[in-house]
PDB file of C-alpha atoms in Angstrom:
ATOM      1  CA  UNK A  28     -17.474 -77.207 -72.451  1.00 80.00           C
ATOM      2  CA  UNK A  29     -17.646 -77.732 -68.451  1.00 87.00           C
ATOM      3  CA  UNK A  30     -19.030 -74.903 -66.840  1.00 92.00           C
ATOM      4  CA  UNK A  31     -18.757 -75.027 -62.916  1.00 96.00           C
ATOM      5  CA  UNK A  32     -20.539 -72.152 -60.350  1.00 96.00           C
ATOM      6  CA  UNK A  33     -19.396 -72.151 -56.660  1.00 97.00           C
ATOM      7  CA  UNK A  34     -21.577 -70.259 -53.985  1.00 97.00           C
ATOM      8  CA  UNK A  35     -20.982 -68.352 -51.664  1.00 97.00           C
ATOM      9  CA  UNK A  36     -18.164 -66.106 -52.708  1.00 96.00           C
ATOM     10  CA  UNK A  37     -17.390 -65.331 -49.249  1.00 97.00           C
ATOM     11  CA  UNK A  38     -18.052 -66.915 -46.531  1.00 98.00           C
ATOM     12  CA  UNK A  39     -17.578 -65.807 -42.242  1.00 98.00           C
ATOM     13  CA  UNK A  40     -18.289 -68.448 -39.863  1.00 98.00           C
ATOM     14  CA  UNK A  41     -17.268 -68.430 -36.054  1.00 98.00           C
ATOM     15  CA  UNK A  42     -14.234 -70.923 -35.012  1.00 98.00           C
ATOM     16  CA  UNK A  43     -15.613 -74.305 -34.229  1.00 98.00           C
ATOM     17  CA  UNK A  44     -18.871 -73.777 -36.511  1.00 98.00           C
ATOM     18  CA  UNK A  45     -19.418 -76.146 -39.561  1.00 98.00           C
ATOM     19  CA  UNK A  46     -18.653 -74.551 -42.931  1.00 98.00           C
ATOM     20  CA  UNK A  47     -20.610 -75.574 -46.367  1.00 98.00           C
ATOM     21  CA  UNK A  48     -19.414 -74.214 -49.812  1.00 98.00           C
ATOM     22  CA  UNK A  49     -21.471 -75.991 -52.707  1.00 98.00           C
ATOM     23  CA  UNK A  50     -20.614 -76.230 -56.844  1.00 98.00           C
ATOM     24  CA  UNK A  51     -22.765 -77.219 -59.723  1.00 98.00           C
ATOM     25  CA  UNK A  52     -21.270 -78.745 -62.588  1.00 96.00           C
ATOM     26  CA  UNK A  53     -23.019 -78.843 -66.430  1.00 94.00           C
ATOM     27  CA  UNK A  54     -21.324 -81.418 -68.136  1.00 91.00           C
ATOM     28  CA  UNK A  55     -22.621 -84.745 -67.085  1.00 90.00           C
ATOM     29  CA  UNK A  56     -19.211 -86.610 -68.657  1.00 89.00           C
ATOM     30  CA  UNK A  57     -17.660 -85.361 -65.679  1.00 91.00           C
ATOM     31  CA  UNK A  58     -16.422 -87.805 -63.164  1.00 90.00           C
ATOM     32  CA  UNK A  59     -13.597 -86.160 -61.104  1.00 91.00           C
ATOM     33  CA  UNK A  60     -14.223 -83.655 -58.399  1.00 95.00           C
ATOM     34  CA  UNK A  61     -11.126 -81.776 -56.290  1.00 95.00           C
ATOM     35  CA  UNK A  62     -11.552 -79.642 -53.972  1.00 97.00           C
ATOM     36  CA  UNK A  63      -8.384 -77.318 -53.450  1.00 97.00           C
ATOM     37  CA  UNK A  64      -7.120 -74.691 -50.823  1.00 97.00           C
ATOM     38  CA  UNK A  65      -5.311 -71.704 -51.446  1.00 96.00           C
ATOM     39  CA  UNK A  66      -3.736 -69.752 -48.923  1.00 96.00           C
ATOM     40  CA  UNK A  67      -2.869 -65.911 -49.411  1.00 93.00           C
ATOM     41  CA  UNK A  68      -0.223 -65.669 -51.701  1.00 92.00           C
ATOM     42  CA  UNK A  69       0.000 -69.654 -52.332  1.00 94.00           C
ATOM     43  CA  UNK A  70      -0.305 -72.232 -54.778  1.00 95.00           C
ATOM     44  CA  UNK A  71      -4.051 -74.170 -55.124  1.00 95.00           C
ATOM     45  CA  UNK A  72      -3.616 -77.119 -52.873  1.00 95.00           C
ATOM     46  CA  UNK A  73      -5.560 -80.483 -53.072  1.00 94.00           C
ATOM     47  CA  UNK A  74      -7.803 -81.061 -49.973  1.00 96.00           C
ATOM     48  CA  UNK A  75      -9.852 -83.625 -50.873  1.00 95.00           C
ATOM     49  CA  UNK A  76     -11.373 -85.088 -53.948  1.00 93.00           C
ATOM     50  CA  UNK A  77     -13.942 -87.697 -54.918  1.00 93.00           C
ATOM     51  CA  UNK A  78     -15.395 -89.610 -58.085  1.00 89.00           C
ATOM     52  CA  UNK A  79     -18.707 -90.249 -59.247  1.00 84.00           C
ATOM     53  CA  UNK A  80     -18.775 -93.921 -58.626  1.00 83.00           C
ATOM     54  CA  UNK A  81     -18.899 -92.582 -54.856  1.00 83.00           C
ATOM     55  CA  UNK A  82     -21.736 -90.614 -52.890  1.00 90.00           C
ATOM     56  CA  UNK A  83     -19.763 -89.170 -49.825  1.00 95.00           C
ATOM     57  CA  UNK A  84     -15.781 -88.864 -48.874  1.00 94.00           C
ATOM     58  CA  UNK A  85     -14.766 -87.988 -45.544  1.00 96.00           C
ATOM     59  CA  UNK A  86     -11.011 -87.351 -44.366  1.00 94.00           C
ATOM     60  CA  UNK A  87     -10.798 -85.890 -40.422  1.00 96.00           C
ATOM     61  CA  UNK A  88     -12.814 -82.791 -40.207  1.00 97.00           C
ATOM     62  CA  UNK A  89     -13.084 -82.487 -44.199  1.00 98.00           C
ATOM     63  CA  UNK A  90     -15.885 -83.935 -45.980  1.00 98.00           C
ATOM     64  CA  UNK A  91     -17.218 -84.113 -49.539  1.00 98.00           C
ATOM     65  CA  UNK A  92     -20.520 -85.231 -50.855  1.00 97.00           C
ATOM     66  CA  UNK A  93     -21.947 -85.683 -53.970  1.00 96.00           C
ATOM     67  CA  UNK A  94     -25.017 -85.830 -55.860  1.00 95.00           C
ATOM     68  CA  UNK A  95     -24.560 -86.964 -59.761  1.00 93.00           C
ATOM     69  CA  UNK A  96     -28.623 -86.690 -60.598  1.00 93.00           C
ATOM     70  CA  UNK A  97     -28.785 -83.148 -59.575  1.00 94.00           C
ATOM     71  CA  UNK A  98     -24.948 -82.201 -61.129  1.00 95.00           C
ATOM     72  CA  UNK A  99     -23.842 -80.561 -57.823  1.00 95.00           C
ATOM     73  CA  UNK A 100     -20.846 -81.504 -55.131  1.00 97.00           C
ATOM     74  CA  UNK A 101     -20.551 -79.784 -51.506  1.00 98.00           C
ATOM     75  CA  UNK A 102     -17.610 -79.127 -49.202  1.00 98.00           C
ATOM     76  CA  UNK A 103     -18.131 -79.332 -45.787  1.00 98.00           C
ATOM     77  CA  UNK A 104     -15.843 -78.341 -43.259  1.00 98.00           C
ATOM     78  CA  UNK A 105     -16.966 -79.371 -39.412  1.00 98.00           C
ATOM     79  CA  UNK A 106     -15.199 -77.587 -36.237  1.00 98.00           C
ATOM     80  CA  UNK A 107     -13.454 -74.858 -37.826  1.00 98.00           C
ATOM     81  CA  UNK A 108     -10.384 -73.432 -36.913  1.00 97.00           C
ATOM     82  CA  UNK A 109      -8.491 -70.091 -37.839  1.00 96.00           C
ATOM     83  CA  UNK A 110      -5.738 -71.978 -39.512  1.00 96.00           C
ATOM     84  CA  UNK A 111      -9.212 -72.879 -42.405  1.00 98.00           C
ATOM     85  CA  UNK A 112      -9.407 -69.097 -43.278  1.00 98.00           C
ATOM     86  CA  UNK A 113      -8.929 -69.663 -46.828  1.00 97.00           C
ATOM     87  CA  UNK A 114     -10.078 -69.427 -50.688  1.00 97.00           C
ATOM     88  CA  UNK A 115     -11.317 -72.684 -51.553  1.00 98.00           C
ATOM     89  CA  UNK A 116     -12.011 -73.594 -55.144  1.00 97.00           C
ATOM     90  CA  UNK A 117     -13.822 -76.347 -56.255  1.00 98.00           C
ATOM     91  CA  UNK A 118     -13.099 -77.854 -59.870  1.00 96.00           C
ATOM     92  CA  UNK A 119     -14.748 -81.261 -62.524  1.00 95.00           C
ATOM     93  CA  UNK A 120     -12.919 -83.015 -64.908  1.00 91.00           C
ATOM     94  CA  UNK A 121     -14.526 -85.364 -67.539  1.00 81.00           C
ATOM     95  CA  UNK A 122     -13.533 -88.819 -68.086  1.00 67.00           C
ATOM     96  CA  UNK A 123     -13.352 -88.400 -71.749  1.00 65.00           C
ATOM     97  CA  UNK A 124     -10.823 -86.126 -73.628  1.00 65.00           C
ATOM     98  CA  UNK A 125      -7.155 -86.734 -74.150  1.00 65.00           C
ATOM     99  CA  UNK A 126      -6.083 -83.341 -72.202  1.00 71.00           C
ATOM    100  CA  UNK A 127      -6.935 -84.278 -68.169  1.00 82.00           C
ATOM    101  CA  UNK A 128      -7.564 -80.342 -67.597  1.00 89.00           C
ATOM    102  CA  UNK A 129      -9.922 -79.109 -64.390  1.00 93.00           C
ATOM    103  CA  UNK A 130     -12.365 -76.666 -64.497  1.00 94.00           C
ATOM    104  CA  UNK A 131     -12.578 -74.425 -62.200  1.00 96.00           C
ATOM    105  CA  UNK A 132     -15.249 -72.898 -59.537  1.00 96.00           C
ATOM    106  CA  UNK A 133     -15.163 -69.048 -58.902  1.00 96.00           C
ATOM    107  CA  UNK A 134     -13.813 -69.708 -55.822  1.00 96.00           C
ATOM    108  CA  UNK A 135     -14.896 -69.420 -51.768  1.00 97.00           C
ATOM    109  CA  UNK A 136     -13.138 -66.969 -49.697  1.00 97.00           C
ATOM    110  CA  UNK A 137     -13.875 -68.532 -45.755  1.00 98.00           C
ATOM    111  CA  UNK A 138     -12.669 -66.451 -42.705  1.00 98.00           C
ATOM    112  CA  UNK A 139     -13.085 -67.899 -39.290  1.00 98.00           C
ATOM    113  CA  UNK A 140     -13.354 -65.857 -36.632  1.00 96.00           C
ATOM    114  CA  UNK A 141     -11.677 -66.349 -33.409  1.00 91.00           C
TER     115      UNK A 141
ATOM    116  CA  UNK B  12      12.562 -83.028 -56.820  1.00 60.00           C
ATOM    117  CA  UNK B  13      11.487 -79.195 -57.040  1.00 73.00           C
ATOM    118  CA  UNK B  14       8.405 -80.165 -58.851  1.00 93.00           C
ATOM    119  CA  UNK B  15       6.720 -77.481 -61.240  1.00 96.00           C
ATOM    120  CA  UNK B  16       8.619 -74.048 -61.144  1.00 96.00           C
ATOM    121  CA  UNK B  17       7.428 -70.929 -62.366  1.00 97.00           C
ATOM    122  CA  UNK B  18       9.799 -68.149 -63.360  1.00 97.00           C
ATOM    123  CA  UNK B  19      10.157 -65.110 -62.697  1.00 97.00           C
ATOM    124  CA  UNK B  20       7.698 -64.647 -59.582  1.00 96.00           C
ATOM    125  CA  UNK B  21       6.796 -60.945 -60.687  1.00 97.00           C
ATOM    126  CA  UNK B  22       7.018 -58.670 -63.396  1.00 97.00           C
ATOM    127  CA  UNK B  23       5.953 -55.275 -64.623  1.00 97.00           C
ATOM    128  CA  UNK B  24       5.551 -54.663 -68.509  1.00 97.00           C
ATOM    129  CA  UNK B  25       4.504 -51.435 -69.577  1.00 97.00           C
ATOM    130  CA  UNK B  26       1.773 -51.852 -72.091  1.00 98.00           C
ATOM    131  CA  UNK B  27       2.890 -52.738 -75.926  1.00 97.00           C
ATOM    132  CA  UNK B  28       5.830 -54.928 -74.112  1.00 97.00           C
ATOM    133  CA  UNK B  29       6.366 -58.505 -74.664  1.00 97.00           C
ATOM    134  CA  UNK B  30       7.563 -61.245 -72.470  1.00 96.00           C
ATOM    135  CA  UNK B  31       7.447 -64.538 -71.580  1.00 98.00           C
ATOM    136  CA  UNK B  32       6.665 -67.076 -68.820  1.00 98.00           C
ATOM    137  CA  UNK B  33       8.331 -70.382 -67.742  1.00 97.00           C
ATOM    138  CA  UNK B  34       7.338 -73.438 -66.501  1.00 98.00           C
ATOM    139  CA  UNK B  35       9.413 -76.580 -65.831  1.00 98.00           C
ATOM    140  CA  UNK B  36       8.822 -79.861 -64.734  1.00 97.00           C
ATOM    141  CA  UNK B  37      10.474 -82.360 -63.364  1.00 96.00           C
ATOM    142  CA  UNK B  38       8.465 -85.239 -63.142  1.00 93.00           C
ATOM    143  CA  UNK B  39       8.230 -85.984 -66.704  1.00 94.00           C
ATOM    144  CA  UNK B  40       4.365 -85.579 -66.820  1.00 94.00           C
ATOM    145  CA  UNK B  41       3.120 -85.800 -70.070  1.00 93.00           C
ATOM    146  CA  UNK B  42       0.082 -82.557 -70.084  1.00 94.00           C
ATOM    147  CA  UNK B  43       1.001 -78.977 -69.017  1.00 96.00           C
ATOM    148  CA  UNK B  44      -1.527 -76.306 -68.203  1.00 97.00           C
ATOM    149  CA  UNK B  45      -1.179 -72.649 -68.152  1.00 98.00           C
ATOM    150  CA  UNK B  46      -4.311 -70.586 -65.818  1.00 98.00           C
ATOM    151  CA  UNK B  47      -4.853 -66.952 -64.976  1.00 97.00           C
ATOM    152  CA  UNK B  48      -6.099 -66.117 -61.756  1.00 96.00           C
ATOM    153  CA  UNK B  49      -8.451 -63.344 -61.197  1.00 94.00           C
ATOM    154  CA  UNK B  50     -10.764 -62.033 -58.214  1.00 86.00           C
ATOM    155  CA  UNK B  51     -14.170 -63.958 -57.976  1.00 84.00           C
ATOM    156  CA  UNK B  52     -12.795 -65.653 -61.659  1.00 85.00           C
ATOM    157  CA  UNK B  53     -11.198 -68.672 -59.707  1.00 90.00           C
ATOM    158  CA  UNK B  54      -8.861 -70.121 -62.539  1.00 95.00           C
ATOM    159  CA  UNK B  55      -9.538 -69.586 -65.624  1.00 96.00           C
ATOM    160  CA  UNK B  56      -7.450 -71.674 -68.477  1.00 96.00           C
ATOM    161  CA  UNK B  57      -5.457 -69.962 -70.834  1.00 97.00           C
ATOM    162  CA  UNK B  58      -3.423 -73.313 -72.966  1.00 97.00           C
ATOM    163  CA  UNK B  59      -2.593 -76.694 -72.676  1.00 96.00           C
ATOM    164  CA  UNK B  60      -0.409 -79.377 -73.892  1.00 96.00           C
ATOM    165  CA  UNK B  61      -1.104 -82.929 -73.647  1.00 93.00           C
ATOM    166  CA  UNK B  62       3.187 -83.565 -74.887  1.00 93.00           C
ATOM    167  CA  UNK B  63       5.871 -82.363 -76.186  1.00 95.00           C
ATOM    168  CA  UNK B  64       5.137 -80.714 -79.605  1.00 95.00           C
ATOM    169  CA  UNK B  65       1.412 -80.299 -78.919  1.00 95.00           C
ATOM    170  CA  UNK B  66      -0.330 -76.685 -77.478  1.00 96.00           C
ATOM    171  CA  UNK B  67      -4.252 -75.869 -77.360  1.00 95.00           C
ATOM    172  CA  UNK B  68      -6.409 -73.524 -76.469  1.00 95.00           C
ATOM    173  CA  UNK B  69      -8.175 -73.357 -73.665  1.00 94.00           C
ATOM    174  CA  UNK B  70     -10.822 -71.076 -72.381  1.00 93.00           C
ATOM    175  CA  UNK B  71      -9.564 -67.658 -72.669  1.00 96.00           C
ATOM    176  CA  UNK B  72      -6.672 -67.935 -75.339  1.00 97.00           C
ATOM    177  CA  UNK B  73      -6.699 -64.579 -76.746  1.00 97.00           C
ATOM    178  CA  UNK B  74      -3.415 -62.247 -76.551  1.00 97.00           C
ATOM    179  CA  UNK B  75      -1.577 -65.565 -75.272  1.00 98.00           C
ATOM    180  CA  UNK B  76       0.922 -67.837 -77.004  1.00 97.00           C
ATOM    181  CA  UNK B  77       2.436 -71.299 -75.976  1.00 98.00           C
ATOM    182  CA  UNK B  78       5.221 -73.811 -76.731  1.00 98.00           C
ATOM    183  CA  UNK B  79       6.171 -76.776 -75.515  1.00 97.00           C
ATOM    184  CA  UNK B  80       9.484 -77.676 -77.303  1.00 96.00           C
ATOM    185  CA  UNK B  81      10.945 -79.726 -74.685  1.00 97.00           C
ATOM    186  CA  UNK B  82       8.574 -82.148 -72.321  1.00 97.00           C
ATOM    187  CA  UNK B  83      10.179 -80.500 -68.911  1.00 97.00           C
ATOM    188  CA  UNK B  84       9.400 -76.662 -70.210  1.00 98.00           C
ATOM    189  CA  UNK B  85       5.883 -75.022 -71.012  1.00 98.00           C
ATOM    190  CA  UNK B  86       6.291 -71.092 -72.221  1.00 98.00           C
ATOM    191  CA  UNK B  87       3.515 -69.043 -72.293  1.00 98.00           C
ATOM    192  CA  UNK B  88       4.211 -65.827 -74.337  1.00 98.00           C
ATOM    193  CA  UNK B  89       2.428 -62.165 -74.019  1.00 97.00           C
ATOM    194  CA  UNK B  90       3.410 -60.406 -77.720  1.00 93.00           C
ATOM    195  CA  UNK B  91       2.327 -56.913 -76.987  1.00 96.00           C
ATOM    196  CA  UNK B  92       0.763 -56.799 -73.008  1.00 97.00           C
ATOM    197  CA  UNK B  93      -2.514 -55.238 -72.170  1.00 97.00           C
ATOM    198  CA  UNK B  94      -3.541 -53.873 -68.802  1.00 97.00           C
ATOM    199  CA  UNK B  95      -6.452 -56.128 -69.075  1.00 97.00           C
ATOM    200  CA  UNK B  96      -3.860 -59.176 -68.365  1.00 98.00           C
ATOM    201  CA  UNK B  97      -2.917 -58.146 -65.268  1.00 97.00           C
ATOM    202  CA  UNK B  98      -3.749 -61.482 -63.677  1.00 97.00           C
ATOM    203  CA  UNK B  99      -2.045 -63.900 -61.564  1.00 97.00           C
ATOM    204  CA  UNK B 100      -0.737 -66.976 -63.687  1.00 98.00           C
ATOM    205  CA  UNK B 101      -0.252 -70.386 -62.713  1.00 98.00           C
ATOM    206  CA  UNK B 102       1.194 -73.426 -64.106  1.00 98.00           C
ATOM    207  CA  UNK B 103       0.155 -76.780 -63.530  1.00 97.00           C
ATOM    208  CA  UNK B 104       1.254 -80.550 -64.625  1.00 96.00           C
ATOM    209  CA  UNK B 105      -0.163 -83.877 -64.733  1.00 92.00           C
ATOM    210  CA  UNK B 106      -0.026 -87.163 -65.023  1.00 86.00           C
ATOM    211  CA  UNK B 107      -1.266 -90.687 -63.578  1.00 83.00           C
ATOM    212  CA  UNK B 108      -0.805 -90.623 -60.098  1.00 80.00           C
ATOM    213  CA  UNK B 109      -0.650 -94.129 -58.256  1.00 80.00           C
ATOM    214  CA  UNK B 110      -1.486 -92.700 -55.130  1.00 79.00           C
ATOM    215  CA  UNK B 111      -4.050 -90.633 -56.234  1.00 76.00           C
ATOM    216  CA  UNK B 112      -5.332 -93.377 -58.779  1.00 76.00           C
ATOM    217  CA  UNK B 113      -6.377 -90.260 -60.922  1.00 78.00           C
ATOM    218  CA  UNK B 114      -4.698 -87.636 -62.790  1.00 82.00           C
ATOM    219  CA  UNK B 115      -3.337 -85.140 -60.035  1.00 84.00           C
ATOM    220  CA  UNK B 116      -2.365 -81.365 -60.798  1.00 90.00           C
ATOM    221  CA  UNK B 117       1.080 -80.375 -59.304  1.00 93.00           C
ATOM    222  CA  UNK B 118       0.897 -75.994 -59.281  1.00 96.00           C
ATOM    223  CA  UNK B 119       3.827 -73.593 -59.417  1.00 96.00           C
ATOM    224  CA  UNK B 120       3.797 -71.148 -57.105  1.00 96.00           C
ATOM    225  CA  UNK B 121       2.655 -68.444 -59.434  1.00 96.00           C
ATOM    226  CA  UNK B 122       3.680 -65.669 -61.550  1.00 97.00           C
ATOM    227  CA  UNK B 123       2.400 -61.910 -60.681  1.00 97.00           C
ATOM    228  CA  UNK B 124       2.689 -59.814 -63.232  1.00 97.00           C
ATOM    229  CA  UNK B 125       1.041 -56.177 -63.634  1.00 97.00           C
ATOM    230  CA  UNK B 126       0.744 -54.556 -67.108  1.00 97.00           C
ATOM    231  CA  UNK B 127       0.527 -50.529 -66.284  1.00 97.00           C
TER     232      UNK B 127
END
């Protein structure tokens, strides 16, 4: 099955800094890449996605690239604010397969200091 | 429209106990998803359903049951708890989404439960 690794673990980066968090996926039927948010106590929440027919995906400060040869997908996060201090996961789906179900990165927890 | 709820929000079983979890739906998406949550695990997939009727396993299965009776509900059942299933657990749904133009997850807000 999918197997997807997310580095760092943590991550500290000073308010208004750029923040990367990067995934490697194994499976390469995989075609759907989310990135989600999670705030303490919350539920996952999307941030941004992007499919394999597409190289790069940018929405305001949030931006997601990806590079299908090499299997891996990055999150990048420009001018961060305090409000960002988050875990972020990263997750794949395949296009094949009846059941739709993501699998999941390890997860990134960021903190941006004031 | 309260989307997917999860009840209860916390729970304490003793170990040996048995209970179970709810999920319901109400935007009549066809697969259901049940994940644990553990630190530096991310999510972790427990069992799915891609309808009514249907339940599989996903990637960590063991010590877990599932139904899916009725399309709305997804149950996830603990028959005797273990302290090692301590976890978080979240439920998600999906279905096509035509703003997405993919397959989006909708999450409940989470189950806590402790096994001491």
């Amino acid at each position: 099955g999918e197997n997807v690794e997310q580095h760092p673990s943590t991550l500290s980066v000073q308010e208004g800094d750029s923040a990367v968090i990067k995934c490697t996926y194994s499976d390469s039927a995989s075609n759907y890449f989310p990135w989600y948010k999670q705030e303490l106590g919350k539920r996952p929440q999307l941030i941004i996605d992007i499919r394999s027919n597409v190289g790069e995906k940018k929405d305001q400060r949030i931006a997601v690239t990806l590079n299908k040869t090499a299997k891996h997908f990055s999150l990048h996060i420009t001018e961060t604010q305090p409000e960002d201090s988050a875990v972020y996961f990263c997750a794949a789906r395949r296009s094949s397969g009846s059941a739709r179900q993501l699998t999941f990165g390890s997860g990134t927890q960021l903190t941006v200091l004031p | 429209n309260a989307g997917v709820t999860q009840t209860p929000k916390f729970r304490v079983l003793k170990t040996g106990q048995s209970m179970t979890l709810l999920c319901a739906q109400d935007m009549n998406h066809e697969y259901m998803y049940w994940y644990r949550q553990d630190p530096g695990m991310g999510l972790r997939l427990i069992h799915y359903s891609v309808g009514e009727g249907t339940t599989a396993k996903g990637e960590v299965p063991d010590g877990y049951n599932v139904s899916r009776l009725k399309k709305q509900n997804f149950l996830l059942g603990l028959e005797s708890a273990a302290p090692s299933q301590t976890s978080v657990y979240f439920c998600a749904s999906s279905d096509w989404d035509r703003g997405l133009g993919d397959y989006g997850y909708t999450f409940g807000s989470g189950t806590r439960l402790t096994v001491v």
